Short mmCIF file of C-alpha atoms and ligand atoms in Angstrom, two decimals:
data_model
loop_
_atom_site.label_atom_id
_atom_site.label_comp_id
_atom_site.label_asym_id
_atom_site.label_seq_id
_atom_site.Cartn_x
_atom_site.Cartn_y
_atom_site.Cartn_z
CA MET G 285 155.23 12.15 -67.08
CA ASN G 286 152.71 10.41 -69.31
CA PHE G 287 149.60 11.92 -70.86
CA ASP G 288 147.20 10.73 -68.16
CA GLU G 289 149.35 12.08 -65.38
CA ALA G 290 149.60 15.43 -67.18
CA LYS G 291 145.83 15.49 -67.73
CA PHE G 292 145.22 14.82 -64.06
CA ILE G 293 147.38 17.75 -63.02
CA LEU G 294 145.97 20.09 -65.66
CA GLU G 295 142.42 19.25 -64.56
CA LYS G 296 143.30 19.84 -60.94
CA TYR G 297 144.59 23.33 -61.73
CA GLY G 298 142.05 24.28 -64.42
CA GLN G 299 144.62 24.32 -67.22
CA THR G 300 143.14 21.73 -69.60
CA HIS G 301 143.32 24.18 -72.54
CA ILE G 302 146.92 23.00 -72.84
CA LEU G 303 145.64 19.61 -74.00
CA LYS G 304 144.23 21.23 -77.16
CA SER G 305 147.71 22.35 -78.01
CA TYR G 306 149.09 18.90 -77.17
CA GLU G 307 146.83 17.28 -79.77
CA ARG G 308 148.32 19.43 -82.53
CA LEU G 309 151.97 18.61 -81.79
CA ASN G 310 154.13 15.90 -83.38
CA SER G 311 155.26 13.08 -81.13
CA GLU G 312 158.63 14.63 -80.29
CA ASP G 313 157.03 17.93 -79.31
CA LYS G 314 154.32 16.11 -77.37
CA GLU G 315 157.09 14.62 -75.28
CA LYS G 316 158.59 18.08 -74.80
CA LEU G 317 155.28 19.55 -73.68
CA LEU G 318 154.73 16.72 -71.18
CA ASN G 319 158.19 17.39 -69.85
CA GLN G 320 157.41 21.09 -69.54
CA ILE G 321 154.17 20.30 -67.69
CA SER G 322 156.03 18.02 -65.29
CA LYS G 323 158.46 20.84 -64.47
CA THR G 324 155.80 23.49 -63.94
CA ASP G 325 155.03 24.45 -60.37
CA PHE G 326 151.24 24.82 -60.69
CA GLU G 327 150.80 25.58 -57.02
CA LYS G 328 153.15 28.52 -57.29
CA ILE G 329 151.45 29.78 -60.45
CA SER G 330 148.03 29.71 -58.72
CA GLU G 331 149.47 31.62 -55.81
CA LEU G 332 151.09 34.21 -58.07
CA TYR G 333 147.82 34.64 -59.94
CA GLU G 334 145.88 35.19 -56.71
CA ASN G 335 148.42 37.80 -55.65
CA ALA G 336 148.26 39.50 -59.04
CA LYS G 337 144.50 39.91 -58.69
CA LYS G 338 144.66 41.32 -55.18
CA PRO G 339 144.70 45.10 -54.81
CA ALA G 340 148.14 46.36 -53.76
CA GLU G 341 148.48 46.23 -50.00
CA THR G 342 148.84 49.53 -48.28
CA GLU G 343 151.24 48.51 -45.57
CA SER G 344 152.32 51.05 -43.04
CA ALA G 345 156.05 51.39 -43.25
CA VAL G 346 158.49 53.90 -41.89
CA ILE G 347 160.35 55.41 -44.81
CA GLU G 348 163.42 57.49 -44.10
CA PRO G 349 166.18 58.92 -46.24
CA ALA G 350 169.26 56.74 -46.68
CA LYS G 351 172.76 57.92 -45.85
CA TYR G 352 175.24 58.15 -48.70
CA VAL G 353 178.58 59.68 -49.48
CA ASP G 354 179.26 61.77 -52.53
CA SER G 355 182.42 60.62 -54.30
CA ALA G 356 182.94 64.18 -55.56
CA LYS G 357 183.13 65.44 -51.98
CA LEU G 358 185.67 62.98 -50.60
CA SER G 359 188.92 64.44 -49.32
CA GLU G 360 192.03 63.76 -51.38
CA GLU G 361 193.28 61.41 -48.64
CA GLU G 362 190.05 59.42 -48.55
CA LYS G 363 190.00 59.15 -52.31
CA ALA G 364 193.61 57.99 -52.44
CA GLU G 365 193.00 55.43 -49.71
CA TYR G 366 189.93 53.99 -51.42
CA ILE G 367 191.67 53.82 -54.78
CA ARG G 368 194.68 52.13 -53.23
CA LEU G 369 192.54 49.48 -51.54
CA GLY G 370 190.44 48.94 -54.64
CA GLU G 371 193.44 48.64 -56.93
CA GLU G 372 195.05 46.20 -54.55
CA ALA G 373 191.91 44.00 -54.70
CA ILE G 374 191.72 44.16 -58.50
CA LYS G 375 195.44 43.50 -59.00
CA SER G 376 195.32 40.49 -56.74
CA GLY G 377 192.49 38.96 -58.81
CA LYS G 378 189.74 39.45 -56.25
CA LEU G 379 187.23 41.09 -58.59
CA ALA G 380 184.74 39.42 -60.93
CA VAL G 381 182.07 41.05 -63.07
CA VAL G 382 178.56 39.86 -63.83
CA THR G 383 176.63 41.44 -66.68
CA MET G 384 172.90 40.88 -66.55
CA ALA G 385 171.74 40.44 -70.13
CA GLY G 386 168.68 38.27 -69.70
CA GLY G 387 166.08 41.01 -70.24
CA GLN G 388 163.76 41.17 -73.22
CA GLY G 389 164.59 44.74 -74.21
CA THR G 390 160.94 45.25 -75.12
CA ARG G 391 161.10 49.04 -75.16
CA LEU G 392 164.12 49.15 -77.46
CA GLY G 393 162.45 46.77 -79.87
CA HIS G 394 165.71 45.34 -81.25
CA SER G 395 165.22 41.83 -82.60
CA GLY G 396 168.38 40.33 -81.05
CA PRO G 397 169.82 40.46 -77.52
CA LYS G 398 170.23 44.06 -76.34
CA GLY G 399 174.00 43.64 -76.03
CA THR G 400 174.27 43.04 -79.77
CA PHE G 401 172.75 46.44 -80.53
CA ASP G 402 174.81 49.01 -82.44
CA ILE G 403 174.17 52.46 -80.91
CA GLY G 404 175.49 54.17 -84.02
CA LEU G 405 179.12 54.93 -83.19
CA ASP G 406 181.45 55.32 -86.20
CA SER G 407 183.10 52.07 -85.09
CA HIS G 408 179.68 50.34 -85.04
CA LYS G 409 180.65 48.64 -81.82
CA SER G 410 177.84 46.69 -80.20
CA ILE G 411 177.02 47.33 -76.54
CA PHE G 412 178.71 44.01 -75.68
CA GLU G 413 181.87 45.19 -77.41
CA ILE G 414 181.73 48.53 -75.61
CA GLN G 415 181.55 46.73 -72.27
CA ASN G 416 184.17 44.23 -73.34
CA ASP G 417 186.53 47.14 -74.13
CA ILE G 418 185.92 48.66 -70.70
CA LEU G 419 186.97 45.39 -69.07
CA LYS G 420 189.91 44.85 -71.39
CA GLU G 421 191.22 48.29 -70.54
CA ALA G 422 191.00 47.44 -66.84
CA ASN G 423 192.78 44.14 -67.46
CA GLU G 424 195.66 45.93 -69.15
CA LYS G 425 195.84 48.60 -66.49
CA TYR G 426 195.94 46.14 -63.60
CA GLY G 427 197.74 43.24 -65.26
CA VAL G 428 194.95 40.70 -64.66
CA THR G 429 192.10 39.00 -66.49
CA ILE G 430 188.92 39.86 -64.68
CA PRO G 431 186.51 36.93 -64.90
CA TRP G 432 183.43 38.05 -66.80
CA TYR G 433 180.13 36.22 -66.38
CA ILE G 434 177.19 37.03 -68.59
CA MET G 435 173.65 36.18 -67.56
CA THR G 436 171.35 35.31 -70.43
CA SER G 437 167.83 33.94 -70.55
CA LYS G 438 166.34 31.05 -72.46
CA GLU G 439 165.09 33.51 -75.05
CA ASN G 440 168.45 35.02 -75.91
CA ASP G 441 171.06 32.53 -74.69
CA SER G 442 171.97 30.92 -78.00
CA ASP G 443 171.92 34.23 -79.92
CA THR G 444 174.18 35.79 -77.30
CA LYS G 445 176.69 32.94 -77.38
CA LYS G 446 176.62 32.84 -81.16
CA PHE G 447 177.32 36.57 -81.30
CA PHE G 448 180.36 36.26 -79.02
CA GLU G 449 181.64 33.28 -80.99
CA GLU G 450 181.27 35.08 -84.30
CA LYS G 451 183.16 38.06 -82.89
CA ASN G 452 185.81 35.79 -81.47
CA TYR G 453 184.93 37.03 -77.98
CA PHE G 454 186.35 40.42 -78.98
CA GLY G 455 189.71 39.04 -78.01
CA TYR G 456 188.65 38.51 -74.37
CA PRO G 457 190.45 35.43 -73.05
CA LYS G 458 187.62 32.94 -73.41
CA LYS G 459 189.04 30.21 -71.24
CA GLU G 460 189.45 32.46 -68.25
CA ALA G 461 186.30 34.44 -68.70
CA ASN G 462 183.06 34.74 -70.62
CA PHE G 463 181.10 32.33 -68.56
CA PHE G 464 177.54 32.43 -69.85
CA PHE G 465 174.79 31.32 -67.52
CA LYS G 466 171.06 31.20 -67.97
CA GLN G 467 168.61 32.71 -65.54
CA GLY G 468 165.42 31.03 -64.45
CA GLU G 469 162.00 31.57 -65.94
CA LEU G 470 158.37 31.41 -65.02
CA PRO G 471 155.24 30.74 -67.05
CA MET G 472 153.13 33.71 -68.10
CA ILE G 473 149.40 33.62 -67.45
CA ASP G 474 146.40 35.43 -68.83
CA GLU G 475 143.87 37.47 -66.91
CA GLU G 476 141.87 34.34 -66.04
CA GLY G 477 144.93 32.63 -64.63
CA LYS G 478 145.34 30.31 -67.64
CA LEU G 479 148.84 29.50 -68.80
CA ILE G 480 149.69 31.22 -72.07
CA ILE G 481 150.59 29.01 -75.03
CA ASN G 482 153.39 30.24 -77.28
CA GLU G 483 153.51 30.15 -81.07
CA ASN G 484 155.03 26.65 -81.03
CA GLY G 485 152.35 25.19 -78.82
CA PHE G 486 154.35 25.14 -75.58
CA ILE G 487 153.77 26.91 -72.28
CA LYS G 488 155.04 30.46 -72.69
CA GLU G 489 157.70 31.33 -70.17
CA ALA G 490 159.56 34.53 -69.42
CA ALA G 491 162.76 35.37 -67.57
CA ASP G 492 162.20 35.73 -63.83
CA GLY G 493 163.61 39.27 -63.47
CA HIS G 494 167.06 40.58 -62.58
CA GLY G 495 166.52 39.35 -59.03
CA GLY G 496 166.94 35.90 -60.57
CA VAL G 497 170.66 36.58 -60.82
CA PHE G 498 171.37 35.27 -57.32
CA GLU G 499 169.67 31.93 -57.75
CA ALA G 500 171.04 31.55 -61.28
CA MET G 501 174.61 32.18 -60.12
CA ALA G 502 174.30 29.48 -57.50
CA ALA G 503 172.43 27.00 -59.71
CA ASN G 504 174.84 27.33 -62.64
CA GLY G 505 178.07 26.98 -60.71
CA VAL G 506 179.04 30.65 -61.02
CA LEU G 507 179.51 31.07 -57.27
CA ASP G 508 181.56 27.86 -57.13
CA ASP G 509 183.71 29.04 -60.01
CA MET G 510 184.26 32.36 -58.27
CA ARG G 511 185.24 30.62 -55.06
CA LYS G 512 187.76 28.52 -56.97
CA ARG G 513 189.27 31.68 -58.36
CA ASN G 514 189.41 33.28 -54.89
CA ILE G 515 187.08 36.08 -55.92
CA GLU G 516 186.02 38.35 -53.08
CA TRP G 517 184.14 41.14 -54.85
CA VAL G 518 181.54 40.82 -57.56
CA PHE G 519 180.36 43.81 -59.53
CA ILE G 520 176.90 43.14 -60.95
CA ALA G 521 175.51 45.51 -63.54
CA ALA G 522 173.14 45.77 -66.47
CA VAL G 523 174.00 45.19 -70.09
CA ASP G 524 172.40 48.43 -71.20
CA ASN G 525 174.78 51.00 -69.66
CA VAL G 526 177.42 52.13 -72.16
CA LEU G 527 179.46 54.02 -69.53
CA VAL G 528 179.50 51.30 -66.86
CA LYS G 529 182.77 51.30 -64.91
CA MET G 530 183.12 47.59 -64.31
CA ALA G 531 186.35 47.81 -62.34
CA ASP G 532 186.19 51.03 -60.37
CA PRO G 533 188.86 50.97 -57.64
CA LEU G 534 187.35 53.87 -55.72
CA PHE G 535 184.00 52.10 -55.44
CA ILE G 536 185.60 48.82 -54.39
CA GLY G 537 187.96 50.53 -51.94
CA TYR G 538 185.02 52.41 -50.41
CA ALA G 539 183.30 49.09 -49.65
CA ILE G 540 186.48 47.49 -48.31
CA LYS G 541 187.47 50.39 -46.09
CA ASN G 542 183.99 50.71 -44.58
CA ASN G 543 183.39 46.99 -44.20
CA PHE G 544 180.31 46.93 -46.39
CA LYS G 545 179.34 43.53 -47.73
CA VAL G 546 177.16 45.22 -50.35
CA ALA G 547 177.61 48.64 -51.89
CA SER G 548 175.78 50.53 -54.58
CA LYS G 549 176.93 53.40 -56.72
CA THR G 550 174.05 55.83 -56.94
CA ILE G 551 173.30 58.41 -59.60
CA PRO G 552 171.50 61.54 -58.42
CA LYS G 553 168.09 62.08 -59.96
CA LYS G 554 167.95 64.65 -62.74
CA SER G 555 164.71 66.00 -61.31
CA PRO G 556 162.22 64.95 -58.61
CA SER G 557 160.04 63.37 -61.28
CA GLU G 558 162.70 61.25 -62.99
CA ARG G 559 161.42 57.70 -63.35
CA VAL G 560 164.03 55.88 -61.35
CA GLY G 561 163.89 54.00 -58.05
CA VAL G 562 165.73 55.70 -55.19
CA PHE G 563 167.41 54.46 -52.06
CA CYS G 564 165.78 54.93 -48.68
CA LYS G 565 165.39 53.05 -45.42
CA LYS G 566 162.17 51.13 -44.95
CA ASN G 567 161.51 50.03 -41.40
CA GLY G 568 165.21 50.54 -40.75
CA ARG G 569 166.39 48.36 -43.65
CA PRO G 570 167.96 49.40 -46.95
CA TYR G 571 165.30 49.67 -49.63
CA VAL G 572 164.75 51.00 -53.11
CA ILE G 573 161.50 52.85 -53.43
CA GLU G 574 160.14 52.78 -56.98
CA TYR G 575 159.10 55.96 -58.75
CA THR G 576 155.57 54.57 -58.82
CA GLU G 577 155.58 54.12 -55.02
CA ILE G 578 157.09 57.41 -53.85
CA SER G 579 154.76 60.20 -52.76
CA GLU G 580 154.95 63.61 -54.40
CA GLU G 581 155.97 65.08 -51.07
CA GLN G 582 158.82 62.60 -50.59
CA ALA G 583 160.00 63.02 -54.17
CA ASN G 584 160.31 66.78 -53.71
CA ALA G 585 161.68 66.87 -50.14
CA ARG G 586 165.15 68.43 -49.80
CA ASP G 587 167.79 68.62 -47.07
CA GLU G 588 169.43 71.78 -45.71
CA ASN G 589 171.89 71.78 -48.62
CA GLY G 590 169.13 71.68 -51.18
CA GLU G 591 169.77 68.02 -52.10
CA LEU G 592 166.79 65.75 -52.66
CA LEU G 593 166.25 63.61 -49.57
CA TYR G 594 165.17 60.75 -51.82
CA GLY G 595 167.38 61.51 -54.77
CA GLU G 596 169.94 58.70 -54.97
CA GLY G 597 168.90 56.65 -57.94
CA HIS G 598 169.46 52.90 -57.98
CA VAL G 599 170.73 52.13 -61.47
CA LEU G 600 172.05 48.58 -61.12
CA LEU G 601 175.66 49.46 -60.26
CA ASN G 602 176.14 47.06 -57.38
CA LEU G 603 179.06 45.47 -55.65
CA PHE G 604 178.66 42.33 -53.56
CA ASN G 605 181.09 40.54 -51.37
CA ILE G 606 181.03 36.83 -52.27
CA GLU G 607 179.82 36.00 -48.76
CA ALA G 608 176.82 38.28 -49.23
CA LEU G 609 176.00 36.53 -52.52
CA GLU G 610 176.10 33.15 -50.83
CA GLU G 611 173.77 34.48 -48.17
CA VAL G 612 171.31 36.22 -50.47
CA GLU G 613 171.00 33.17 -52.68
CA LYS G 614 169.21 31.40 -49.82
CA TYR G 615 166.48 34.04 -49.50
CA LYS G 616 163.35 34.01 -51.55
CA LEU G 617 162.80 37.40 -53.10
CA PRO G 618 159.22 38.62 -53.54
CA TYR G 619 157.59 38.44 -56.97
CA HIS G 620 156.38 41.56 -58.73
CA THR G 621 153.69 41.34 -61.36
CA ALA G 622 153.88 43.09 -64.71
CA HIS G 623 150.81 43.36 -66.91
CA LYS G 624 152.05 43.01 -70.49
CA LYS G 625 151.04 42.46 -74.08
CA SER G 626 151.97 38.97 -75.06
CA SER G 627 151.22 37.14 -78.29
CA TYR G 628 149.73 33.68 -77.82
CA MET G 629 148.20 30.69 -79.56
CA ASN G 630 144.45 30.49 -79.08
CA GLU G 631 142.40 27.29 -78.77
CA ASP G 632 141.98 27.15 -82.54
CA GLY G 633 145.75 27.14 -82.98
CA GLU G 634 145.84 30.71 -84.29
CA ILE G 635 148.49 33.21 -83.19
CA VAL G 636 146.97 36.29 -81.62
CA GLN G 637 148.77 39.63 -81.28
CA PRO G 638 146.88 41.46 -78.53
CA GLU G 639 146.21 45.19 -78.76
CA LYS G 640 146.29 45.72 -75.02
CA PRO G 641 147.95 43.99 -72.05
CA ASN G 642 146.58 40.48 -71.71
CA ALA G 643 149.18 38.65 -69.65
CA TYR G 644 150.86 38.63 -66.29
CA LYS G 645 154.60 38.20 -66.06
CA PHE G 646 156.30 37.56 -62.73
CA GLU G 647 159.68 38.93 -61.83
CA THR G 648 161.95 39.37 -58.86
CA PHE G 649 164.05 42.51 -58.53
CA LEU G 650 167.70 42.52 -57.59
CA PHE G 651 167.25 45.42 -55.18
CA ASP G 652 164.80 43.48 -52.99
CA ALA G 653 167.90 41.66 -51.78
CA PHE G 654 169.05 44.88 -50.08
CA ALA G 655 166.32 44.57 -47.47
CA LYS G 656 168.01 41.35 -46.33
CA MET G 657 171.15 43.32 -45.45
CA PRO G 658 171.47 45.18 -42.18
CA GLU G 659 173.31 47.88 -44.07
CA ILE G 660 174.62 48.70 -47.51
CA GLY G 661 177.13 51.33 -48.55
CA LEU G 662 175.94 54.04 -50.90
CA ILE G 663 178.37 56.18 -52.81
CA ARG G 664 177.23 58.73 -55.33
CA GLY G 665 178.82 58.49 -58.75
CA LYS G 666 178.57 60.88 -61.67
CA ARG G 667 176.02 60.51 -64.42
CA GLU G 668 178.36 61.72 -67.17
CA VAL G 669 181.02 59.23 -66.09
CA ASP G 670 179.06 56.22 -64.90
CA PHE G 671 175.67 56.06 -66.47
CA SER G 672 174.02 56.27 -69.84
CA VAL G 673 171.53 53.57 -70.68
CA VAL G 674 169.77 52.25 -73.73
CA LYS G 675 166.16 51.58 -72.78
CA ASN G 676 163.91 53.22 -75.35
CA ALA G 677 164.02 53.31 -79.14
CA GLU G 678 163.84 57.11 -79.09
CA GLY G 679 163.99 60.07 -76.72
CA ASP G 680 165.50 59.78 -73.23
CA ASP G 681 167.70 56.76 -72.53
CA SER G 682 167.84 55.79 -76.17
CA PRO G 683 170.65 54.82 -78.57
CA GLU G 684 170.89 58.49 -79.50
CA THR G 685 171.50 59.71 -75.93
CA ALA G 686 173.85 56.79 -75.23
CA LYS G 687 175.91 57.61 -78.33
CA ARG G 688 176.03 61.30 -77.36
CA ASP G 689 177.13 60.53 -73.77
CA TYR G 690 179.65 57.89 -74.89
CA ILE G 691 181.31 60.29 -77.36
CA LYS G 692 181.33 63.11 -74.83
CA PHE G 693 182.94 60.93 -72.17
CA HIS G 694 185.58 59.50 -74.49
CA ASN G 695 186.47 62.85 -76.03
CA GLN G 696 187.28 64.17 -72.60
CA GLY G 697 190.07 61.63 -72.52
P1 LIG R 713 165.10 46.24 -67.59
O1 LIG R 713 164.18 45.97 -66.49
O2 LIG R 713 165.34 47.64 -67.95
O3 LIG R 713 164.61 45.38 -68.85
O4 LIG R 713 166.45 45.50 -67.23
P2 LIG R 713 165.14 45.31 -70.34
O5 LIG R 713 165.06 43.91 -70.77
O6 LIG R 713 166.48 45.93 -70.50
O7 LIG R 713 164.09 46.18 -71.14
P3 LIG R 713 162.48 46.19 -71.21
O8 LIG R 713 161.98 46.57 -69.84
O9 LIG R 713 162.02 44.84 -71.66
O10 LIG R 713 162.24 47.26 -72.22
C1 LIG R 713 167.57 46.08 -66.65
C2 LIG R 713 168.72 45.10 -66.80
O11 LIG R 713 168.42 43.86 -66.19
C3 LIG R 713 168.53 42.80 -67.12
C4 LIG R 713 168.37 43.44 -68.49
O12 LIG R 713 168.99 42.64 -69.48
C5 LIG R 713 169.05 44.77 -68.27
O13 LIG R 713 170.44 44.63 -68.35
N1 LIG R 713 167.46 41.81 -66.88
C6 LIG R 713 166.18 42.20 -66.73
C7 LIG R 713 167.83 40.48 -66.82
O14 LIG R 713 169.01 40.13 -66.98
N2 LIG R 713 166.84 39.57 -66.62
C8 LIG R 713 165.55 39.90 -66.46
O15 LIG R 713 164.70 38.99 -66.28
C9 LIG R 713 165.20 41.25 -66.51
#
């Protein structure tokens, strides 16, 4: 795209402020900016902006509790059967793991990728190493090398790869695993719908949310690679959980035995007000209702056994059959808008650090894919065994709580 073509498009969409930035760049960067403009879907950005400005729609939907099984309440026979089926799948090389590590980790405030963070163990293992060890242990136990795919984003891709290289992949067989792939991104816009310019004079873009994992797996050859390896089950989880069981035979066997193409391990809410999305059925389809969406009445409702009716937290512990992944990849997931603080370059070429949210960021959520499934299997796991996340710098879900839970779990043997 040449300058005139870019100008024409920018004028059409009211984005000519980008030209000011263009004038300040050297010729190589000018070329880069023109290239970025040519790849930007301005129509989509306008549409996303219009949606962001609209008040949230109050659609009438039928919300019902979702069925789940509690792994702690399975009979010994059921448990043994699930474990047998799951182990069989793992031992025959049918399992792959995807770690989603493309997020910005804004709340934690660590300067590098979240996986490189040291939660303060005596060993000073990073979160990546903790997860690597979990997989290596499974590999030894089952006599396989589980292919491990790590999703990064443009922002942290090179730092993530460099970290693994420096650490010699923590001894994980690099050739067979450690397939890094980058997720997609979308421009950020300000409250007037103008594209935000970053500190280098380019259009500021941000990762397109964890829902981007499906498209990114297809676009980067991850699904093809899995097919070549005869993978049937793909466990997809977040980078920030230091207790994540990446190869849990009971979970896998549960999905196999019950013919679920997608299954999720839930963690029961600590209290009705815990800020976590929970599973439900919306208009008969599997759905995760966000803590911001759920009514007080729903959040507190209990069944005859005193269990919360909407208490099964979705914490990104998901298992997909490869066929389901191939299917989901074709659907377009809805975009959610986040209103965030984002530094930018103003028209005078100065970098501005805003005091309050000034920008819209657009993301898709992995769990919106569930609504595309007629059914998904839900099995309740245990918080102290399966889930302790690093989200905040302090307080709940912080390095301190993750370290405490990690030590507690490992000391139990
Ligand atoms: P969160 O939504 O909690 O985001 O992501 P985050 O990046 O960890 O932290 P904040 O919100 O900026 O403070 C949950 C998981 O999904 C991944 C994250 O890396 C994390 O493992 N994720 C999130 C992606 O891989 N890509 C995204 O675009 C967003």
